[in-house]
CSV table of C-alpha atoms in Angstrom, one decimal:
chain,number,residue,atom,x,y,z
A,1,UNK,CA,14.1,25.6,8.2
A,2,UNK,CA,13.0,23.8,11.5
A,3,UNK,CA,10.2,21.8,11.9
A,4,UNK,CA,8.8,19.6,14.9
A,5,UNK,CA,8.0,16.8,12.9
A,6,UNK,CA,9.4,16.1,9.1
A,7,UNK,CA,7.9,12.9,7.5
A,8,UNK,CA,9.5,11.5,4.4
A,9,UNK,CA,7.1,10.5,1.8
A,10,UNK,CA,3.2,11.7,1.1
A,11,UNK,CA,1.0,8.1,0.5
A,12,UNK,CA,-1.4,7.0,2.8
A,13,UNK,CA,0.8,6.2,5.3
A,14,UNK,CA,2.8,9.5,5.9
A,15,UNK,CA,-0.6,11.4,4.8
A,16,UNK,CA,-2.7,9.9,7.4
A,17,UNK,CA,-0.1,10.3,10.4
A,18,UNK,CA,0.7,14.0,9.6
A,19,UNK,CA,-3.3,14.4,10.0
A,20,UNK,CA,-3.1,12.5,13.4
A,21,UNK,CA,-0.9,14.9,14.7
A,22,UNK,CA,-2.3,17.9,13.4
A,23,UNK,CA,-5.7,17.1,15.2
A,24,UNK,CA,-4.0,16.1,18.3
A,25,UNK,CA,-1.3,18.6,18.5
A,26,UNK,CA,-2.0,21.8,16.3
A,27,UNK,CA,0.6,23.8,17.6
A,28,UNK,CA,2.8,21.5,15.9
A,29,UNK,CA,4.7,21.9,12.8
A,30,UNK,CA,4.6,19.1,10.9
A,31,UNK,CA,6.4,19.0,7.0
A,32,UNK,CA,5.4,16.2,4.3
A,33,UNK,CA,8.1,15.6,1.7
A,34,UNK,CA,7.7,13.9,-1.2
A,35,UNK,CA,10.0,13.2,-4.8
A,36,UNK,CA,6.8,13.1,-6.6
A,37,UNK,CA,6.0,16.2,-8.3
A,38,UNK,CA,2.3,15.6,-8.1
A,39,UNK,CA,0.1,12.5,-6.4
A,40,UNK,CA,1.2,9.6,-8.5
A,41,UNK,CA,-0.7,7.4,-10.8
A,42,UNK,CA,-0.3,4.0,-9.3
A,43,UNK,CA,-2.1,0.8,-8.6
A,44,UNK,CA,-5.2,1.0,-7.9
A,45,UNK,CA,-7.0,-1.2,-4.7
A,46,UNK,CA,-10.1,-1.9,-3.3
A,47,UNK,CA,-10.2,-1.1,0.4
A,48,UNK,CA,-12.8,-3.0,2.3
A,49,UNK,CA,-15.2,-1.9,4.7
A,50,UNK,CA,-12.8,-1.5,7.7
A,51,UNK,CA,-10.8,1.3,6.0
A,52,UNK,CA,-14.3,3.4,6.3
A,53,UNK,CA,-14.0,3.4,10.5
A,54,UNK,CA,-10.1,4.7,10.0
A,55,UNK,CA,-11.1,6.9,7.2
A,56,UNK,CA,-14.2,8.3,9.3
A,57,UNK,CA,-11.3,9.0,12.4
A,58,UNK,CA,-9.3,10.6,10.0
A,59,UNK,CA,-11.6,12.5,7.8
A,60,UNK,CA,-14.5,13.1,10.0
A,61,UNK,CA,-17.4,14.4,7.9
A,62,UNK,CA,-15.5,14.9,5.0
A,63,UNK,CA,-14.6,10.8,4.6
A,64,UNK,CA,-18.0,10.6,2.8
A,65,UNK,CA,-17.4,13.1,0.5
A,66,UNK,CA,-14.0,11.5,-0.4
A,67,UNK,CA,-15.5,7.8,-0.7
A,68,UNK,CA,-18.2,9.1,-3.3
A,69,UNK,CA,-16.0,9.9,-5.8
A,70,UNK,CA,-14.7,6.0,-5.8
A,71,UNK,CA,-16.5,3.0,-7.2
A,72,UNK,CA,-18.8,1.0,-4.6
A,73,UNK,CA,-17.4,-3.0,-4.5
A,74,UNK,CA,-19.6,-5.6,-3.4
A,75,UNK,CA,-17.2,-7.9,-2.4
A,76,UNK,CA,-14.8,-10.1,-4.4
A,77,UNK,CA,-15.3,-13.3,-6.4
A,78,UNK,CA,-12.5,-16.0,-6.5
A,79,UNK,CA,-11.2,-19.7,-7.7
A,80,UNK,CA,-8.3,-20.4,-5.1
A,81,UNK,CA,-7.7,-23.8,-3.4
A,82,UNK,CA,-10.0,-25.8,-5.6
A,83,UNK,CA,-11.9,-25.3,-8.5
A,84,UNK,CA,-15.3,-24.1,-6.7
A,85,UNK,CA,-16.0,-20.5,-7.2
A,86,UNK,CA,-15.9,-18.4,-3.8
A,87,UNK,CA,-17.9,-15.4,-2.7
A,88,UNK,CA,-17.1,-12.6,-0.4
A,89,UNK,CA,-19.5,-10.2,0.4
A,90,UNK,CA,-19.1,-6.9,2.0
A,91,UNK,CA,-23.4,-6.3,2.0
A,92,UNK,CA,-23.6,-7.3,5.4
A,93,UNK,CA,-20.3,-5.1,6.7
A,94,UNK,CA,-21.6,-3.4,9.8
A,95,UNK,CA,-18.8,-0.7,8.8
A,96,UNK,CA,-20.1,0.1,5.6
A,97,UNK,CA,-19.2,-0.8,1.5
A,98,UNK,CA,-16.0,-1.5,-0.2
A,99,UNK,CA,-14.2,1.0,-2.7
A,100,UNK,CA,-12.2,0.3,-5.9
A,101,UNK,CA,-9.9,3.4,-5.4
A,102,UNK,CA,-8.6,5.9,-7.9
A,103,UNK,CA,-5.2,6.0,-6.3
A,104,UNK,CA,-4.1,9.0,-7.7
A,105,UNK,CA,-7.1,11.1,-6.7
A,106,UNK,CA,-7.5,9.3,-3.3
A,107,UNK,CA,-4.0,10.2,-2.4
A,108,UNK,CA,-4.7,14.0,-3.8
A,109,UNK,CA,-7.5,14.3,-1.3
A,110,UNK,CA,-5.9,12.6,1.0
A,111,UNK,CA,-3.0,15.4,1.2
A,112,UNK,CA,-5.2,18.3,0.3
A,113,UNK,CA,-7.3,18.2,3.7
A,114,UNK,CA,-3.6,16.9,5.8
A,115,UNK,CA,-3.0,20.7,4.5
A,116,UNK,CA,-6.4,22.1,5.3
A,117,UNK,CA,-4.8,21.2,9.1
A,118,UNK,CA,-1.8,23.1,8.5
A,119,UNK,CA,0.7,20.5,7.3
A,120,UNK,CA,3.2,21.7,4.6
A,121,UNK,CA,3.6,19.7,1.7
A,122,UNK,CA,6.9,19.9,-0.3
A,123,UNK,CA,6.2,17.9,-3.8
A,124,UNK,CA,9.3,17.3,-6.0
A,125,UNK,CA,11.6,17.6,-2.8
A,126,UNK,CA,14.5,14.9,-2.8
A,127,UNK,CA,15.6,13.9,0.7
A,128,UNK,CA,19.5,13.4,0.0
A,129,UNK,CA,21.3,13.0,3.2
A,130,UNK,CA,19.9,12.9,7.2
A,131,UNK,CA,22.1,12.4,10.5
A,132,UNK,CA,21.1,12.8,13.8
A,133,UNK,CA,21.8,16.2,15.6
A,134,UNK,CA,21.6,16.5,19.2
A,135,UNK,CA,18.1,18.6,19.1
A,136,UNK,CA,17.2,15.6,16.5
A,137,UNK,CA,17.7,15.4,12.5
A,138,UNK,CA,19.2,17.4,10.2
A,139,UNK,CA,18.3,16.7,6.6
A,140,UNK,CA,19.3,17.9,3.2
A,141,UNK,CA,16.4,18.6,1.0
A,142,UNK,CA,16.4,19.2,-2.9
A,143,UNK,CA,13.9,21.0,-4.1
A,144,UNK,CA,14.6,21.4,-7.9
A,145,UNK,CA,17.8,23.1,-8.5
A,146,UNK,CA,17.3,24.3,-5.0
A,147,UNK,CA,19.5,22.5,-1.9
A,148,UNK,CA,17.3,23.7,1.6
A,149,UNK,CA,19.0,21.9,5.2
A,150,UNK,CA,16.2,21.1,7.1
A,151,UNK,CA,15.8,20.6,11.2
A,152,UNK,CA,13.2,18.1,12.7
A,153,UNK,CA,13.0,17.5,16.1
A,154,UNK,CA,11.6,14.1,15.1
A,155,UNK,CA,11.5,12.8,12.0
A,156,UNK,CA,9.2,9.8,10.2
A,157,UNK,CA,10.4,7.2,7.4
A,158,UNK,CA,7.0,6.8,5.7
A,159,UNK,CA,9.5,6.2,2.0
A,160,UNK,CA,7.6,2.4,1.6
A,161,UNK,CA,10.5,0.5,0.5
A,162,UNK,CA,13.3,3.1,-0.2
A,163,UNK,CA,13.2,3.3,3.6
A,164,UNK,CA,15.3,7.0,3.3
A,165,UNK,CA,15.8,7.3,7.2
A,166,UNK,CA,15.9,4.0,8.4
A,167,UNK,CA,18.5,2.4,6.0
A,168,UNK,CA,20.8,5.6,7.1
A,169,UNK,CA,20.6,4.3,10.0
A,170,UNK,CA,21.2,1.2,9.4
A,171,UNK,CA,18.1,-0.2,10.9
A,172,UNK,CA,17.9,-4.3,10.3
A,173,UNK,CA,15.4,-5.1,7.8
A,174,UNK,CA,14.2,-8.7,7.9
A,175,UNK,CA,12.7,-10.0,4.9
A,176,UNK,CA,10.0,-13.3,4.8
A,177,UNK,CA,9.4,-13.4,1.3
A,178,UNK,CA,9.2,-11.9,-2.0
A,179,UNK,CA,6.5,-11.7,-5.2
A,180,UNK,CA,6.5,-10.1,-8.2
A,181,UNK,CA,3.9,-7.6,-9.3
A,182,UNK,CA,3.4,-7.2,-12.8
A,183,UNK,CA,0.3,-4.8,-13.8
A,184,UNK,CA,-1.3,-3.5,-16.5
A,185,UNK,CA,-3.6,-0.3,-16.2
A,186,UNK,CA,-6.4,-0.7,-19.0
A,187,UNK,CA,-9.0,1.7,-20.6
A,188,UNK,CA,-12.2,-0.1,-21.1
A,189,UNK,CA,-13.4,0.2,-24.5
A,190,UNK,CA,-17.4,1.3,-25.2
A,191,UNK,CA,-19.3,0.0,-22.4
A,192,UNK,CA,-19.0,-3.8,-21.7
A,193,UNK,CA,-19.6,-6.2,-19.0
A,194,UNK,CA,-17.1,-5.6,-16.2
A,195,UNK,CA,-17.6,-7.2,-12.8
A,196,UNK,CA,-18.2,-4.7,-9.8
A,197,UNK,CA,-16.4,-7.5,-7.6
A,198,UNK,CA,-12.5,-7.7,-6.7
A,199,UNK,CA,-11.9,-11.1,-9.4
A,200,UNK,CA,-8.9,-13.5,-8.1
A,201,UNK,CA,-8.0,-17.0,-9.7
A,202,UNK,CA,-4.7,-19.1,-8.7
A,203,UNK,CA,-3.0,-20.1,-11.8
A,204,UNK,CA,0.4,-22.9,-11.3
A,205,UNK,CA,2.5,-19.7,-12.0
A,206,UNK,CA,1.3,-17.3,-9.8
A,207,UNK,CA,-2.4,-16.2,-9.0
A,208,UNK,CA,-4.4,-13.4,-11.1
A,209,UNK,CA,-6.2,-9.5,-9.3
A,210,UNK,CA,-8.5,-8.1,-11.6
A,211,UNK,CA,-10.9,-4.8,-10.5
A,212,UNK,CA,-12.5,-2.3,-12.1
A,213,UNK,CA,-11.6,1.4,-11.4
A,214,UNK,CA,-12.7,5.0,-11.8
A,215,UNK,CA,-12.6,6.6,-15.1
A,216,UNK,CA,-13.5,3.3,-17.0
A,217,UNK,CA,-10.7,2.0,-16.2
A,218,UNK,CA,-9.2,-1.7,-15.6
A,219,UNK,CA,-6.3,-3.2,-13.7
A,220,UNK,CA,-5.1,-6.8,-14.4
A,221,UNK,CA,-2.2,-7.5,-12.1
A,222,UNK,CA,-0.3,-10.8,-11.4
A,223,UNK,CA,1.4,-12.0,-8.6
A,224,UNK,CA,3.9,-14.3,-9.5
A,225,UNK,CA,8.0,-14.7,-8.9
A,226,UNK,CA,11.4,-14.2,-10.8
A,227,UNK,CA,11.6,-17.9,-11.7
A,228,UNK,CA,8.4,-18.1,-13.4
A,229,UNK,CA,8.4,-14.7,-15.3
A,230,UNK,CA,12.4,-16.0,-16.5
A,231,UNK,CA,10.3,-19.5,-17.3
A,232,UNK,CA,7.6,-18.3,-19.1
A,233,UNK,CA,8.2,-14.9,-20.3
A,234,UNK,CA,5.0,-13.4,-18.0
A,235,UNK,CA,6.4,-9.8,-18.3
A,236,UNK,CA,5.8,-10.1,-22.0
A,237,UNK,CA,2.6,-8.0,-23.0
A,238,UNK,CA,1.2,-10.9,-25.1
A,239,UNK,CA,1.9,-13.4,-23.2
A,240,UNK,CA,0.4,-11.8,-20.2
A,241,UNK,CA,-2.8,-10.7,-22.0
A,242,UNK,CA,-3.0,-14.5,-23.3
A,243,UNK,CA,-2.9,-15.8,-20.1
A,244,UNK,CA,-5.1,-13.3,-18.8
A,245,UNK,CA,-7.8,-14.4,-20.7
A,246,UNK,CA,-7.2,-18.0,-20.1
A,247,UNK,CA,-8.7,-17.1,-16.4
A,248,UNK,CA,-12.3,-18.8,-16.5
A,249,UNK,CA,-13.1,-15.9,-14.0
A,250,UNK,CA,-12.0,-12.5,-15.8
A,251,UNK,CA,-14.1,-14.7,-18.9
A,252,UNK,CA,-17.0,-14.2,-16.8
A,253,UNK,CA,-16.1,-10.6,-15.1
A,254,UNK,CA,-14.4,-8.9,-18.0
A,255,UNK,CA,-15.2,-10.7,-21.3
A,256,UNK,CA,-14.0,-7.4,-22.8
A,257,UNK,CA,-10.2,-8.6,-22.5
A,258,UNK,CA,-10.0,-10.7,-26.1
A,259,UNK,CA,-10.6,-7.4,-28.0
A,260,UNK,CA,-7.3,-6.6,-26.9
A,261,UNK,CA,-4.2,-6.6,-28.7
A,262,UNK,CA,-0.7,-7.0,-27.1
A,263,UNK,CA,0.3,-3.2,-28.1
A,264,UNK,CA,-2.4,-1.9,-25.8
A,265,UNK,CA,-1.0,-3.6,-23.0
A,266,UNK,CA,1.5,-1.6,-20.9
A,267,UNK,CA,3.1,-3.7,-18.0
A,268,UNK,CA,4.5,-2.1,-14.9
A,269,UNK,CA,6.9,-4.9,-13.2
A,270,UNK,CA,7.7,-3.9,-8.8
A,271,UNK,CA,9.1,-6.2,-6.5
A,272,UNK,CA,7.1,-6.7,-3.6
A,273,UNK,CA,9.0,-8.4,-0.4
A,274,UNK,CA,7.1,-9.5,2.7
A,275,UNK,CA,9.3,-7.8,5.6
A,276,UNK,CA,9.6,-5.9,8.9
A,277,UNK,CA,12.5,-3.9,10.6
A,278,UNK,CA,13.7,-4.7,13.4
A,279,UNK,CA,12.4,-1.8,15.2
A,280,UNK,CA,10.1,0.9,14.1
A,281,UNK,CA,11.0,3.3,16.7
A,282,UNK,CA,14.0,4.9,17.8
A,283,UNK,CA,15.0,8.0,19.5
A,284,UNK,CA,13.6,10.7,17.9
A,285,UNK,CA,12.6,9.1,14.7
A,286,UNK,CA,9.4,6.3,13.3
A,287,UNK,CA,8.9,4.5,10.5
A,288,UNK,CA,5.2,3.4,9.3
A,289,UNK,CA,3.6,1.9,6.9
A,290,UNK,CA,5.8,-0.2,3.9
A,291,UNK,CA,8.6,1.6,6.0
A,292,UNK,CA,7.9,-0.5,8.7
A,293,UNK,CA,6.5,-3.1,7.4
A,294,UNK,CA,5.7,-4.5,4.1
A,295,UNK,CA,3.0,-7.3,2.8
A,296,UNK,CA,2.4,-9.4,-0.3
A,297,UNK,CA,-0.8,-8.2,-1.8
A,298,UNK,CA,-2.4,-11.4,-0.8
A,299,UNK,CA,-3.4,-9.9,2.5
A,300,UNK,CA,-5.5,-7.2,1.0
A,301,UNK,CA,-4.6,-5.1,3.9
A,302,UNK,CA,-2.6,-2.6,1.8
A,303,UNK,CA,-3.9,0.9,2.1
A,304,UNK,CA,-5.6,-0.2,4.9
A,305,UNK,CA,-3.0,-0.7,7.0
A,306,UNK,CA,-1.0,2.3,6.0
A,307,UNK,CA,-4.3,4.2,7.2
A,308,UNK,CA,-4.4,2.1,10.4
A,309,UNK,CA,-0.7,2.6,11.3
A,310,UNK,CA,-0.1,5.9,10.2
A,311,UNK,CA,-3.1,7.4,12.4
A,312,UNK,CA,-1.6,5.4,15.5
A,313,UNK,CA,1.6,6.6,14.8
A,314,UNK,CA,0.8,10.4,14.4
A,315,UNK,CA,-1.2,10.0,18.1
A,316,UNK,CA,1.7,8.3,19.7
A,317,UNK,CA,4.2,11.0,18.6
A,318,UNK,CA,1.9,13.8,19.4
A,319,UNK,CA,1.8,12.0,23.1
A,320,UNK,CA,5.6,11.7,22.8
A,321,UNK,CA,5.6,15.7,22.2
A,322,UNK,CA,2.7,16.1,24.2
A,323,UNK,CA,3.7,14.4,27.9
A,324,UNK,CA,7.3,13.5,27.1
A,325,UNK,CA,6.6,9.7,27.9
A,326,UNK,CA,7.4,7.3,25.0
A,327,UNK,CA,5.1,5.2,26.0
A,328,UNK,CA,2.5,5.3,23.0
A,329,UNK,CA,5.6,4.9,21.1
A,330,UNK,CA,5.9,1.2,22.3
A,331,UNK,CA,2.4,0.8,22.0
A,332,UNK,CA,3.1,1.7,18.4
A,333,UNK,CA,5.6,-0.3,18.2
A,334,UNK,CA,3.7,-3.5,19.8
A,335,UNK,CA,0.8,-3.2,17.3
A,336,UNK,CA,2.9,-3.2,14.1
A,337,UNK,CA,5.0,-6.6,15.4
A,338,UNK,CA,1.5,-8.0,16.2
A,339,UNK,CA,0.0,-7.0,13.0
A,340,UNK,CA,3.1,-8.5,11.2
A,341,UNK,CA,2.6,-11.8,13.1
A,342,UNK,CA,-1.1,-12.0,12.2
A,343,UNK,CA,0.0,-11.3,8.7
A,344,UNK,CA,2.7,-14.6,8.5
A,345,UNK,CA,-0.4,-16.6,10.1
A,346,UNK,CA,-2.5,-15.3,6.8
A,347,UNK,CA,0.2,-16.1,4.7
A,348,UNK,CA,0.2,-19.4,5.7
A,349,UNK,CA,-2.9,-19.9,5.4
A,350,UNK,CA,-3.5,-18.9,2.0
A,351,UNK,CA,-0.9,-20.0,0.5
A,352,UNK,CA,-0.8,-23.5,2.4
A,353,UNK,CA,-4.2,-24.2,1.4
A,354,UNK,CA,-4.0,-24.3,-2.2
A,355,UNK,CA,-3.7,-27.6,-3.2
A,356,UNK,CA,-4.6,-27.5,-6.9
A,357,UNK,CA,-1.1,-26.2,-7.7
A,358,UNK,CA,0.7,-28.1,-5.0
A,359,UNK,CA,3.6,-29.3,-7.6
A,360,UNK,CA,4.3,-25.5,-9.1
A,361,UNK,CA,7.1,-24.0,-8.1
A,362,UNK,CA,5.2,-21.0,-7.1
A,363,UNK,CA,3.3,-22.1,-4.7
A,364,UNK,CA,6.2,-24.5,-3.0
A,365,UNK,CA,8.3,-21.7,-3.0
A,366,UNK,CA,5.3,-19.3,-0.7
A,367,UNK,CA,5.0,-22.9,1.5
A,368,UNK,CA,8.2,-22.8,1.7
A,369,UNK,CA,9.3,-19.9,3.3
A,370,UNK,CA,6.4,-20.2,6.2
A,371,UNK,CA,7.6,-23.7,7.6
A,372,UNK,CA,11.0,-22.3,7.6
């Protein structure tokens, strides 16, 4: 099998550059590949307004269609450097509303119209080995039971974290920081109060995300660290639905959360480092979004970004293919070091500004590694 263009995961961020490419270049053959049988159940986000210019690039007409099926968020409502209760709203966005996203089906649609364009998506397929040949990758797909050797004349690490291509490689990754994300995906019982907002509170140990979603649904999520989970046993389902509803905030968005019992609480735990490679291009290969570069989920930027990138990167190889000049590659390359800056600047600034908590290990640690 030969393709011109082989990406290496199917979220947002391989999704939205194989649709780049496809409406720059449609002669090209462009392959998605993916260990997930299916779109995935995962966290769900809220995207604010800016993802709806991307998403209208991307999508065209059919963005609006996709956006309906997601709750509408208003904005978000948090307690962070001091006790005071902060407001963000999205009403005044020139670029429209904020979503709380059904991941899984946002992702499904997201892939269904990349193959509308022609893009071949390979689900349960198991990238197992890649080296370079001298027309550009050879790869070793499982599909199954099934072993297929693929060709690509260029190939794209869109893996997030696993980072299939680029850790062959041997590409330097260069790590900032790390969190711990621990999550728990909640049905809402009857029909009670929920907030429509994004709901954030710092706690000493870590701060707090809480957002209703599609299907009357609820995530809680905490970002915290390993000390603090080994200290106070955070990954335990009670004592992370205890502390949950000792946030004065999710009192007042979802009063709902006392009616729980510990059993009902299923906690996902994921790592989450703060990183970038030290190059996202090389010859005849990309990486993009969490590939490239990866961001605590204080920076809200998240699909967003995957959306951003993956649509610059899908133009500049389609140029690449296009004029032969890697020029837009660079470009590419530029943007995601300066959006990685602007990031550690956010960071800072966040983090640095909550002074409630200033003794906590938590938030000494995130200081920490900024003035480093």
């Amino acid at each position: 099998m030969t393709d011109d263009v082989l990406i290496i995961g199917a979220g947002p961020a391989g999704i939205a550059t194989a649709i780049a490419i496809k409406k720059q270049a449609p002669h090209l053959t462009v392959t998605l590949v993916d260990a997930a049988t299916s779109a995935k159940a995962k966290l769900g986000e809220t995207i604010p307004p800016a993802a709806n210019e991307v998403l209208r690039r991307i999508l065209g007409e059919h963005s609006e269609e996709l956006l309906s099926k997601h709750l509408i968020c208003p904005g978000s409502i948090s307690r962070w450097h001091n006790e005071q209760v902060g407001f963000n709203d999205f009403f005044f966005a020139l670029t429209g509303q904020g979503y709380h996203l059904d991941r899984q089906l946002f992702e499904h649609d997201l892939s269904t119209y990349a193959c509308q364009l022609g893009v071949t998506l390979l689900r349960g397929a198991k990238v197992n080995a890649v080296a370079a040949s001298t027309t550009g990758f050879r790869l070793s797909v499982h599909l199954g039971s099934d072993k297929k050797i693929y060709h690509a004349r260029f190939v794209v690490d869109a893996s997030a974290q696993q980072r299939r291509l680029t850790r062959t490689l041997e590409v330097a990754e260069n790590t900032f920081d790390e969190v711990l994300y621990l999550s728990a995906l909640v049905s809402v019982k009857q029909s009670p109060s929920c907030s429509e907002r994004t709901v954030v509170e710092a706690q000493p140990y870590g701060w707090w995300y809480g957002a209703a979603l599609p299907g009357k649904q609820l995530m809680l999520m905490l970002c915290t660290d390993r000390d603090n989970v080994a200290q106070y046993g955070l990954d335990n389902s009670y004592e992370f639905l205890c502390r949950a509803c000792e946030n004065g905030l999710f009192q007042y968005g979802f009063n709902h959360l006392r009616n729980y019992s510990a059993n009902e609480i299923h906690i996902t735990k994921r790592r989450v480092s703060s990183g970038i490679l030290s190059k996202v291009i090389g010859n005849n290969w990309l990486a993009v979004g969490d590939s490239a570069s990866n961001y605590d989920p204080i920076s809200s930027a998240g699909i967003t970004k995957a959306l951003i990138h993956g649509e610059l990167a899908g133009k500049a190889i389609a140029e690449c293919f296009q004029y032969g000049s890697e020029e837009a590659l660079l470009a590419y390359e530029q943007r995601v070091f300066a959006d990685f800056n602007q990031y550690i600047a956010l960071h800072a600034q966040h983090y640095g500004c909550n002074q409630r908590f200033a003794d906590a290990s938590f938030w000494q640690a995130r200081r920490a590694v900024t003035q480093a």
